[in-house]
Coordinates of C-alpha atoms in Angstrom, one line a residue:
M1 CA -146.4 -55.6 35.5
S2 CA -144.2 -56.5 38.4
L3 CA -140.9 -54.7 38.6
H4 CA -139.4 -57.4 40.8
P5 CA -137.2 -60.0 39.1
P6 CA -138.4 -63.5 39.3
P7 CA -137.0 -65.6 42.1
S8 CA -133.7 -67.2 41.2
V9 CA -133.7 -70.9 40.4
P10 CA -130.6 -72.9 41.5
Y11 CA -128.7 -74.0 38.4
A12 CA -128.4 -77.8 38.2
A13 CA -125.4 -78.8 36.3
P14 CA -126.1 -81.7 33.9
S15 CA -124.9 -85.0 35.2
V16 CA -121.9 -86.3 33.5
R17 CA -121.5 -90.1 33.6
P18 CA -118.0 -91.1 34.5
A19 CA -116.0 -93.1 32.0
P20 CA -116.4 -96.8 32.6
A21 CA -113.4 -98.4 34.3
L22 CA -111.2 -100.5 31.9
V23 CA -110.6 -103.9 33.4
A24 CA -107.7 -105.5 31.5
V25 CA -108.3 -109.3 31.7
A26 CA -104.9 -111.2 31.5
H27 CA -104.5 -114.9 31.5
G28 CA -101.9 -115.1 34.3
S29 CA -98.7 -117.1 34.5
R30 CA -96.2 -118.5 37.0
D31 CA -93.5 -117.0 34.9
P32 CA -92.0 -114.2 37.1
E33 CA -91.7 -111.9 34.0
A34 CA -95.5 -112.1 33.2
L35 CA -96.9 -109.8 35.8
P36 CA -94.3 -107.0 35.2
A37 CA -95.0 -107.2 31.4
I38 CA -98.8 -106.8 31.9
T39 CA -98.1 -104.0 34.5
A40 CA -95.9 -102.1 32.0
L41 CA -98.6 -102.5 29.2
L42 CA -101.3 -101.0 31.5
E43 CA -99.0 -98.2 32.5
L44 CA -98.7 -97.4 28.8
V45 CA -102.4 -97.5 28.4
R46 CA -102.9 -95.1 31.2
S47 CA -100.4 -92.7 29.7
L48 CA -102.4 -92.7 26.5
R49 CA -105.7 -92.0 28.3
P50 CA -104.9 -89.9 31.4
G51 CA -107.7 -90.1 34.0
L52 CA -109.1 -93.4 32.8
R53 CA -109.3 -96.0 35.6
V54 CA -107.4 -99.0 34.3
V55 CA -107.2 -102.1 36.5
P56 CA -105.9 -105.6 35.9
G57 CA -107.8 -108.9 36.6
H58 CA -106.3 -112.3 35.9
I59 CA -108.1 -115.5 35.0
E60 CA -105.7 -117.6 37.0
L61 CA -102.2 -117.8 38.6
N62 CA -101.7 -114.1 39.3
E63 CA -103.4 -111.6 41.6
P64 CA -105.6 -109.9 41.5
L65 CA -107.9 -112.5 40.1
L66 CA -110.7 -111.2 37.9
P67 CA -113.6 -111.8 40.4
D68 CA -111.6 -109.9 43.1
T69 CA -111.0 -107.0 40.8
L70 CA -114.7 -106.7 39.9
D71 CA -115.7 -107.0 43.6
A72 CA -113.5 -104.1 44.4
L73 CA -115.0 -101.7 41.8
P74 CA -117.7 -99.3 42.9
A75 CA -121.2 -99.8 41.4
G76 CA -121.4 -98.5 37.9
P77 CA -120.2 -99.2 34.4
A78 CA -117.1 -101.2 33.5
V79 CA -115.6 -102.5 30.3
L80 CA -113.7 -105.8 30.3
V81 CA -110.9 -105.9 27.7
P82 CA -109.5 -109.4 27.3
L83 CA -105.7 -109.3 26.7
L84 CA -106.2 -112.4 24.7
F85 CA -105.9 -112.8 20.9
G86 CA -108.8 -115.1 19.9
R87 CA -112.2 -116.4 20.7
G88 CA -111.4 -119.4 22.9
Y89 CA -112.7 -120.8 26.2
H90 CA -111.6 -118.0 28.4
V91 CA -113.3 -115.4 26.2
K92 CA -116.5 -117.4 25.8
H93 CA -116.9 -118.9 29.3
D94 CA -114.5 -117.7 32.0
I95 CA -114.9 -113.9 31.4
P96 CA -118.7 -114.0 31.0
R97 CA -119.1 -116.1 34.1
A98 CA -117.1 -113.5 36.2
A99 CA -119.1 -110.7 34.6
A100 CA -122.4 -112.3 35.4
A101 CA -121.4 -112.7 39.1
A102 CA -120.6 -109.0 39.5
A103 CA -124.2 -107.9 40.0
H104 CA -123.3 -104.4 41.2
L105 CA -121.6 -103.5 37.9
E106 CA -123.0 -102.7 34.4
I107 CA -120.6 -104.6 32.3
R108 CA -119.7 -104.6 28.6
T109 CA -117.1 -107.0 27.4
A110 CA -114.8 -106.0 24.5
A111 CA -113.7 -108.3 21.7
P112 CA -110.4 -110.1 22.1
L113 CA -107.4 -108.2 20.8
G114 CA -107.1 -110.2 17.6
P115 CA -107.3 -110.1 14.7
H116 CA -106.6 -106.4 14.1
P117 CA -104.0 -104.5 12.0
L118 CA -102.6 -102.9 15.2
L119 CA -101.8 -106.4 16.5
A120 CA -100.0 -107.1 13.2
E121 CA -98.1 -103.9 13.7
A122 CA -96.9 -105.0 17.2
L123 CA -96.0 -108.5 16.0
A124 CA -93.9 -107.1 13.1
A125 CA -92.1 -104.7 15.4
R126 CA -91.2 -107.5 17.9
L127 CA -90.1 -109.7 15.1
A128 CA -87.8 -107.0 13.7
E129 CA -86.2 -106.7 17.1
A130 CA -85.4 -110.4 17.1
V131 CA -84.0 -110.8 13.6
P132 CA -80.4 -110.0 12.9
E133 CA -79.8 -106.9 10.9
G134 CA -80.0 -107.7 7.2
G135 CA -81.5 -111.1 7.8
A136 CA -85.2 -110.4 7.2
P137 CA -87.1 -113.7 7.4
D138 CA -88.6 -115.3 4.3
G139 CA -91.2 -117.2 6.3
V140 CA -92.7 -116.7 9.8
V141 CA -94.4 -119.1 12.3
L142 CA -97.0 -117.3 14.4
A143 CA -96.7 -119.3 17.6
A144 CA -99.9 -119.3 19.7
A145 CA -101.1 -121.2 22.8
G146 CA -103.8 -123.1 20.9
S147 CA -107.5 -123.9 21.6
R148 CA -110.0 -126.6 20.7
D149 CA -112.4 -123.8 19.6
P150 CA -112.3 -123.5 15.8
E151 CA -113.1 -119.8 16.0
S152 CA -109.8 -119.3 17.9
A153 CA -107.9 -121.0 15.0
R154 CA -109.7 -118.8 12.5
D155 CA -108.7 -115.7 14.4
A156 CA -105.1 -116.8 14.4
G157 CA -105.3 -117.4 10.7
R158 CA -106.6 -113.9 10.1
T159 CA -103.9 -112.4 12.2
A160 CA -101.3 -114.5 10.2
A161 CA -102.7 -113.0 7.0
L162 CA -102.5 -109.4 8.4
L163 CA -98.9 -110.0 9.5
S164 CA -98.0 -111.4 6.1
A165 CA -99.4 -108.3 4.5
R166 CA -97.5 -106.2 6.9
L167 CA -94.3 -108.0 6.0
G168 CA -94.8 -107.5 2.3
G169 CA -96.3 -110.9 1.5
V170 CA -93.8 -113.1 3.5
P171 CA -95.7 -116.4 4.2
V172 CA -96.9 -116.7 7.8
L173 CA -98.2 -119.9 9.3
P174 CA -100.0 -120.2 12.6
A175 CA -98.8 -122.9 15.0
Y176 CA -99.8 -124.0 18.5
A177 CA -98.3 -125.1 21.7
S178 CA -101.3 -127.3 22.6
A179 CA -104.8 -128.4 21.7
A180 CA -104.5 -127.6 17.9
A181 CA -102.3 -128.4 14.9
P182 CA -99.8 -127.8 13.5
T183 CA -97.1 -127.7 16.2
V184 CA -94.3 -125.1 15.9
P185 CA -91.8 -127.6 14.5
E186 CA -94.4 -128.9 12.0
A187 CA -95.0 -125.3 10.8
V188 CA -91.3 -124.7 10.4
A189 CA -90.9 -127.9 8.4
A190 CA -93.8 -126.8 6.1
L191 CA -92.1 -123.4 5.5
R192 CA -88.8 -125.1 4.7
R193 CA -90.6 -127.5 2.2
A194 CA -92.0 -124.4 0.6
G195 CA -88.5 -123.1 0.0
C196 CA -88.1 -120.8 3.0
R197 CA -84.4 -120.6 4.1
R198 CA -84.7 -118.0 6.9
P199 CA -87.8 -118.7 8.9
A200 CA -88.4 -116.9 12.2
L201 CA -90.8 -117.2 15.1
A202 CA -93.4 -114.5 16.0
S203 CA -94.7 -114.7 19.6
Y204 CA -98.5 -114.5 19.7
F205 CA -98.6 -113.8 23.5
A206 CA -99.2 -110.7 25.5
A207 CA -96.7 -111.7 28.2
P208 CA -94.1 -114.3 29.0
G209 CA -95.4 -117.7 30.1
H210 CA -95.2 -121.4 29.8
F211 CA -96.6 -121.7 26.3
A212 CA -94.5 -118.8 25.0
T213 CA -91.4 -120.4 26.4
R214 CA -92.3 -123.9 25.0
C215 CA -92.8 -122.5 21.5
A216 CA -89.4 -120.7 21.5
R217 CA -87.6 -123.8 22.9
A218 CA -89.2 -126.1 20.3
V219 CA -87.1 -124.4 17.5
P220 CA -84.0 -123.0 19.3
E221 CA -82.2 -122.5 16.0
L222 CA -84.7 -119.9 14.8
P223 CA -84.7 -116.2 15.7
A224 CA -87.6 -115.8 18.1
A225 CA -89.5 -112.6 18.9
G226 CA -90.5 -112.0 22.5
P227 CA -94.1 -111.6 23.7
L228 CA -95.7 -108.3 22.8
G229 CA -95.7 -106.7 26.3
A230 CA -95.8 -102.9 26.5
H231 CA -95.7 -102.2 22.8
P232 CA -97.4 -98.9 21.8
A233 CA -99.5 -100.5 19.1
L234 CA -100.8 -103.0 21.6
A235 CA -101.7 -100.3 24.1
R236 CA -103.6 -98.4 21.4
L237 CA -105.4 -101.6 20.5
V238 CA -106.5 -102.1 24.1
L239 CA -108.0 -98.6 24.1
H240 CA -109.6 -99.2 20.7
R241 CA -111.4 -102.4 22.0
Y242 CA -112.4 -100.4 25.1
D243 CA -113.9 -97.6 23.0
E244 CA -115.8 -100.1 20.9
A245 CA -117.4 -101.8 23.9
R246 CA -118.0 -98.5 25.7
A247 CA -120.1 -97.3 22.7
R248 CA -122.6 -100.1 23.5
F249 CA -123.5 -98.3 26.7
R250 CA -125.0 -95.6 24.5
A251 CA -126.7 -98.2 22.2
P252 CA -128.4 -100.7 24.6
A253 CA -128.3 -104.3 23.6
R254 CA -131.4 -105.7 22.0
R255 CA -133.0 -109.1 22.4
L256 CA -135.6 -110.9 20.2
R257 CA -139.1 -111.6 21.2
A258 CA -141.4 -113.4 18.8
G259 CA -139.0 -112.5 16.0
R260 CA -139.0 -108.8 16.8
P261 CA -136.3 -106.7 18.5
V262 CA -137.2 -105.5 22.0
P263 CA -134.9 -102.9 23.7
V264 CA -133.2 -104.1 26.8
P265 CA -133.2 -101.5 29.6
A266 CA -129.9 -100.0 30.7
G267 CA -128.3 -102.3 33.3
G268 CA -130.3 -105.2 32.0
P269 CA -129.0 -108.7 31.2
A270 CA -126.6 -107.8 28.4
R271 CA -123.0 -108.3 29.4

Protein backbone atom coordinates (compact mmCIF):
# COMPACT_ATOMS: atom_id res chain seq x y z
CA MET A 1 0.00 0.00 0.00
CA SER A 2 1.41 3.34 -1.04
CA LEU A 3 2.12 5.83 1.72
CA HIS A 4 2.06 8.73 -0.69
CA PRO A 5 -1.14 10.78 -0.94
CA PRO A 6 -2.86 10.75 -4.30
CA PRO A 7 -2.09 13.70 -6.52
CA SER A 8 -4.32 16.63 -5.82
CA VAL A 9 -7.05 17.37 -8.29
CA PRO A 10 -7.86 21.05 -8.89
CA TYR A 11 -11.29 21.91 -7.50
CA ALA A 12 -13.68 23.14 -10.15
CA ALA A 13 -16.34 25.35 -8.64
CA PRO A 14 -19.80 24.62 -10.01
CA SER A 15 -20.82 27.10 -12.63
CA VAL A 16 -23.49 29.50 -11.49
CA ARG A 17 -25.65 30.87 -14.25
CA PRO A 18 -26.09 34.61 -13.86
CA ALA A 19 -29.59 35.93 -13.33
CA PRO A 20 -31.17 36.93 -16.63
CA ALA A 21 -31.29 40.64 -17.29
CA LEU A 22 -34.69 42.23 -16.73
CA VAL A 23 -35.66 44.28 -19.78
CA ALA A 24 -38.58 46.54 -18.84
CA VAL A 25 -40.52 47.23 -22.03
CA ALA A 26 -42.31 50.58 -21.85
CA HIS A 27 -44.52 52.03 -24.55
CA GLY A 28 -42.83 55.43 -24.83
CA SER A 29 -44.36 58.89 -25.03
CA ARG A 30 -43.63 62.43 -26.13
CA ASP A 31 -44.82 63.63 -22.73
CA PRO A 32 -41.70 64.97 -20.96
CA GLU A 33 -42.83 63.38 -17.69
CA ALA A 34 -43.05 59.85 -19.13
CA LEU A 35 -39.38 58.92 -19.20
CA PRO A 36 -38.68 60.19 -15.64
CA ALA A 37 -41.66 58.17 -14.39
CA ILE A 38 -40.36 54.95 -15.97
CA THR A 39 -36.83 55.70 -14.74
CA ALA A 40 -38.10 56.15 -11.17
CA LEU A 41 -40.06 52.89 -11.35
CA LEU A 42 -37.00 50.96 -12.50
CA GLU A 43 -34.87 52.52 -9.77
CA LEU A 44 -37.40 51.18 -7.28
CA VAL A 45 -37.25 47.74 -8.91
CA ARG A 46 -33.45 47.76 -8.59
CA SER A 47 -33.67 48.72 -4.92
CA LEU A 48 -35.91 45.69 -4.30
CA ARG A 49 -33.54 43.29 -6.10
CA PRO A 50 -29.95 44.57 -5.62
CA GLY A 51 -27.53 43.22 -8.20
CA LEU A 52 -30.17 42.45 -10.81
CA ARG A 53 -29.48 44.06 -14.17
CA VAL A 54 -32.57 46.13 -15.01
CA VAL A 55 -32.65 48.03 -18.30
CA PRO A 56 -35.40 49.87 -20.16
CA GLY A 57 -36.45 49.42 -23.77
CA HIS A 58 -39.20 51.41 -25.46
CA ILE A 59 -41.55 50.35 -28.22
CA GLU A 60 -41.55 53.86 -29.68
CA LEU A 61 -40.97 57.57 -29.06
CA ASN A 62 -38.34 57.27 -26.29
CA GLU A 63 -34.80 55.99 -26.22
CA PRO A 64 -33.47 53.45 -25.85
CA LEU A 65 -35.75 51.64 -28.25
CA LEU A 66 -36.26 47.96 -27.46
CA PRO A 67 -34.17 46.59 -30.38
CA ASP A 68 -31.25 48.82 -29.34
CA THR A 69 -31.50 47.65 -25.73
CA LEU A 70 -31.45 44.00 -26.82
CA ASP A 71 -28.54 44.58 -29.20
CA ALA A 72 -26.51 46.08 -26.34
CA LEU A 73 -26.97 43.10 -24.01
CA PRO A 74 -24.26 40.42 -23.92
CA ALA A 75 -25.14 36.96 -25.17
CA GLY A 76 -27.12 35.00 -22.61
CA PRO A 77 -30.53 34.91 -20.98
CA ALA A 78 -32.88 37.87 -20.70
CA VAL A 79 -36.45 38.36 -19.53
CA LEU A 80 -38.68 40.93 -21.19
CA VAL A 81 -41.29 42.39 -18.82
CA PRO A 82 -43.92 44.50 -20.59
CA LEU A 83 -44.87 47.58 -18.57
CA LEU A 84 -48.26 47.20 -20.22
CA PHE A 85 -51.51 46.13 -18.63
CA GLY A 86 -53.17 43.85 -21.17
CA ARG A 87 -52.74 41.53 -24.12
CA GLY A 88 -52.90 43.96 -27.01
CA TYR A 89 -50.94 44.44 -30.22
CA HIS A 90 -47.67 45.49 -28.58
CA VAL A 91 -47.60 42.38 -26.36
CA LYS A 92 -48.58 39.97 -29.12
CA HIS A 93 -46.65 41.42 -32.07
CA ASP A 94 -44.12 44.20 -31.40
CA ILE A 95 -42.37 42.58 -28.43
CA PRO A 96 -42.13 39.06 -29.94
CA ARG A 97 -40.79 40.56 -33.18
CA ALA A 98 -38.00 42.37 -31.32
CA ALA A 99 -37.22 39.25 -29.29
CA ALA A 100 -36.98 37.06 -32.39
CA ALA A 101 -34.48 39.48 -33.96
CA ALA A 102 -32.11 39.27 -30.97
CA ALA A 103 -30.53 35.98 -31.97
CA HIS A 104 -27.67 36.26 -29.46
CA LEU A 105 -30.08 36.21 -26.52
CA GLU A 106 -32.09 33.43 -24.91
CA ILE A 107 -35.30 35.30 -24.21
CA ARG A 108 -38.39 34.64 -22.18
CA THR A 109 -41.19 37.20 -22.26
CA ALA A 110 -43.26 37.78 -19.14
CA ALA A 111 -46.99 38.29 -19.05
CA PRO A 112 -48.24 41.89 -19.08
CA LEU A 113 -48.70 43.46 -15.67
CA GLY A 114 -52.47 43.12 -15.60
CA PRO A 115 -54.62 41.74 -14.31
CA HIS A 116 -53.14 41.13 -10.86
CA PRO A 117 -54.01 42.04 -7.25
CA LEU A 118 -50.80 44.07 -6.94
CA LEU A 119 -51.96 46.22 -9.83
CA ALA A 120 -55.28 46.79 -8.06
CA GLU A 121 -53.33 47.76 -4.93
CA ALA A 122 -51.38 50.40 -6.84
CA LEU A 123 -54.51 51.72 -8.57
CA ALA A 124 -56.36 52.04 -5.26
CA ALA A 125 -53.44 53.89 -3.69
CA ARG A 126 -53.17 56.41 -6.52
CA LEU A 127 -56.92 56.91 -6.41
CA ALA A 128 -56.79 57.61 -2.66
CA GLU A 129 -54.13 60.27 -3.31
CA ALA A 130 -56.43 62.06 -5.77
CA VAL A 131 -59.70 62.00 -3.86
CA PRO A 132 -60.35 64.74 -1.31
CA GLU A 133 -60.25 63.59 2.30
CA GLY A 134 -63.60 62.22 3.36
CA GLY A 135 -64.86 62.05 -0.23
CA ALA A 136 -64.39 58.39 -1.09
CA PRO A 137 -65.82 57.69 -4.55
CA ASP A 138 -68.98 55.65 -4.93
CA GLY A 139 -68.03 54.70 -8.49
CA VAL A 140 -64.79 54.55 -10.47
CA VAL A 141 -63.93 54.73 -14.15
CA LEU A 142 -60.80 52.73 -14.99
CA ALA A 143 -59.38 54.83 -17.84
CA ALA A 144 -57.23 52.83 -20.29
CA ALA A 145 -55.69 53.40 -23.70
CA GLY A 146 -57.86 50.90 -25.54
CA SER A 147 -57.21 48.15 -28.08
CA ARG A 148 -59.09 46.33 -30.82
CA ASP A 149 -57.94 43.03 -29.31
CA PRO A 150 -60.83 41.55 -27.27
CA GLU A 151 -58.37 39.94 -24.84
CA SER A 152 -57.12 43.39 -23.89
CA ALA A 153 -60.67 44.42 -22.95
CA ARG A 154 -61.12 41.22 -20.94
CA ASP A 155 -57.91 41.97 -19.04
CA ALA A 156 -59.17 45.48 -18.25
CA GLY A 157 -62.46 44.00 -17.07
CA ARG A 158 -60.67 41.63 -14.71
CA THR A 159 -58.59 44.48 -13.33
CA ALA A 160 -61.76 46.50 -12.81
CA ALA A 161 -63.22 43.62 -10.80
CA LEU A 162 -60.05 43.36 -8.69
CA LEU A 163 -60.09 47.10 -8.05
CA SER A 164 -63.77 46.98 -7.12
CA ALA A 165 -63.05 44.25 -4.58
CA ARG A 166 -60.12 46.27 -3.25
CA LEU A 167 -62.45 49.26 -2.78
CA GLY A 168 -65.05 47.24 -0.89
CA GLY A 169 -67.42 46.63 -3.77
CA VAL A 170 -67.52 50.13 -5.29
CA PRO A 171 -68.51 49.69 -8.97
CA VAL A 172 -65.62 50.08 -11.40
CA LEU A 173 -66.18 50.43 -15.14
CA PRO A 174 -63.36 50.23 -17.71
CA ALA A 175 -63.31 52.99 -20.34
CA TYR A 176 -61.00 53.75 -23.22
CA ALA A 177 -59.28 56.63 -24.95
CA SER A 178 -59.39 54.95 -28.36
CA ALA A 179 -60.18 51.78 -30.32
CA ALA A 180 -62.76 50.44 -27.86
CA ALA A 181 -65.94 51.41 -26.04
CA PRO A 182 -67.15 52.92 -23.81
CA THR A 183 -65.37 56.26 -23.75
CA VAL A 184 -64.58 57.86 -20.41
CA PRO A 185 -67.57 60.27 -20.56
CA GLU A 186 -69.87 57.37 -21.50
CA ALA A 187 -68.67 55.33 -18.52
CA VAL A 188 -69.16 58.29 -16.18
CA ALA A 189 -72.70 58.73 -17.50
CA ALA A 190 -73.41 55.04 -16.91
CA LEU A 191 -72.23 55.32 -13.30
CA ARG A 192 -74.41 58.39 -12.74
CA ARG A 193 -77.44 56.58 -14.19
CA ALA A 194 -76.74 53.79 -11.69
CA GLY A 195 -76.93 56.30 -8.86
CA CYS A 196 -73.28 57.20 -8.30
CA ARG A 197 -72.91 60.75 -6.99
CA ARG A 198 -69.13 60.85 -6.43
CA PRO A 199 -67.44 59.13 -9.38
CA ALA A 200 -63.68 59.32 -9.80
CA LEU A 201 -61.13 58.40 -12.45
CA ALA A 202 -58.43 55.76 -12.01
CA SER A 203 -55.52 56.00 -14.45
CA TYR A 204 -54.66 52.63 -16.04
CA PHE A 205 -51.27 53.83 -17.27
CA ALA A 206 -47.72 53.23 -16.09
CA ALA A 207 -46.55 56.72 -17.00
CA PRO A 208 -47.92 60.07 -18.21
CA GLY A 209 -48.70 60.31 -21.89
CA HIS A 210 -51.15 61.37 -24.56
CA PHE A 211 -53.93 58.92 -23.70
CA ALA A 212 -53.64 59.42 -19.94
CA THR A 213 -53.97 63.17 -20.42
CA ARG A 214 -56.88 62.76 -22.86
CA CYS A 215 -58.81 60.60 -20.38
CA ALA A 216 -58.37 63.07 -17.52
CA ARG A 217 -59.32 66.07 -19.67
CA ALA A 218 -62.46 64.33 -20.90
CA VAL A 219 -64.03 64.68 -17.44
CA PRO A 220 -62.30 67.67 -15.79
CA GLU A 221 -64.94 67.86 -13.06
CA LEU A 222 -63.93 64.45 -11.63
CA PRO A 223 -61.08 63.69 -9.21
CA ALA A 224 -58.49 61.95 -11.39
CA ALA A 225 -55.68 59.72 -10.16
CA GLY A 226 -52.30 60.05 -11.79
CA PRO A 227 -50.51 57.25 -13.67
CA LEU A 228 -49.04 54.56 -11.44
CA GLY A 229 -45.35 55.43 -11.90
CA ALA A 230 -42.96 54.42 -9.13
CA HIS A 231 -45.47 52.80 -6.81
CA PRO A 232 -44.03 50.03 -4.59
CA ALA A 233 -46.80 47.57 -5.51
CA LEU A 234 -46.10 48.11 -9.21
CA ALA A 235 -42.37 47.54 -8.65
CA ARG A 236 -43.13 44.29 -6.82
CA LEU A 237 -45.40 43.25 -9.68
CA VAL A 238 -42.62 43.85 -12.22
CA LEU A 239 -40.37 41.49 -10.23
CA HIS A 240 -43.17 38.96 -9.85
CA ARG A 241 -43.67 38.81 -13.61
CA TYR A 242 -39.89 38.56 -14.06
CA ASP A 243 -39.70 35.62 -11.65
CA GLU A 244 -42.57 33.84 -13.39
CA ALA A 245 -40.83 34.12 -16.76
CA ARG A 246 -37.41 33.31 -15.33
CA ALA A 247 -38.77 30.00 -14.03
CA ARG A 248 -39.34 28.95 -17.64
CA PHE A 249 -35.58 28.78 -18.18
CA ARG A 250 -35.58 25.85 -15.76
CA ALA A 251 -38.64 24.28 -17.40
CA PRO A 252 -37.94 24.40 -21.16
CA ALA A 253 -40.81 25.16 -23.47
CA ARG A 254 -42.39 22.16 -25.20
CA ARG A 255 -43.82 21.81 -28.66
CA LEU A 256 -46.20 19.26 -30.14
CA ARG A 257 -45.21 16.73 -32.76
CA ALA A 258 -47.82 14.29 -34.00
CA GLY A 259 -49.90 15.07 -30.93
CA ARG A 260 -47.08 14.32 -28.48
CA PRO A 261 -44.99 16.82 -26.49
CA VAL A 262 -41.37 17.01 -27.60
CA PRO A 263 -38.83 18.92 -25.44
CA VAL A 264 -37.34 21.99 -27.03
CA PRO A 265 -33.58 22.28 -26.36
CA ALA A 266 -32.43 25.17 -24.21
CA GLY A 267 -31.92 28.19 -26.40
CA GLY A 268 -34.37 26.83 -28.96
CA PRO A 269 -37.22 28.63 -30.65
CA ALA A 270 -39.31 29.39 -27.56
CA ARG A 271 -39.37 33.11 -26.88
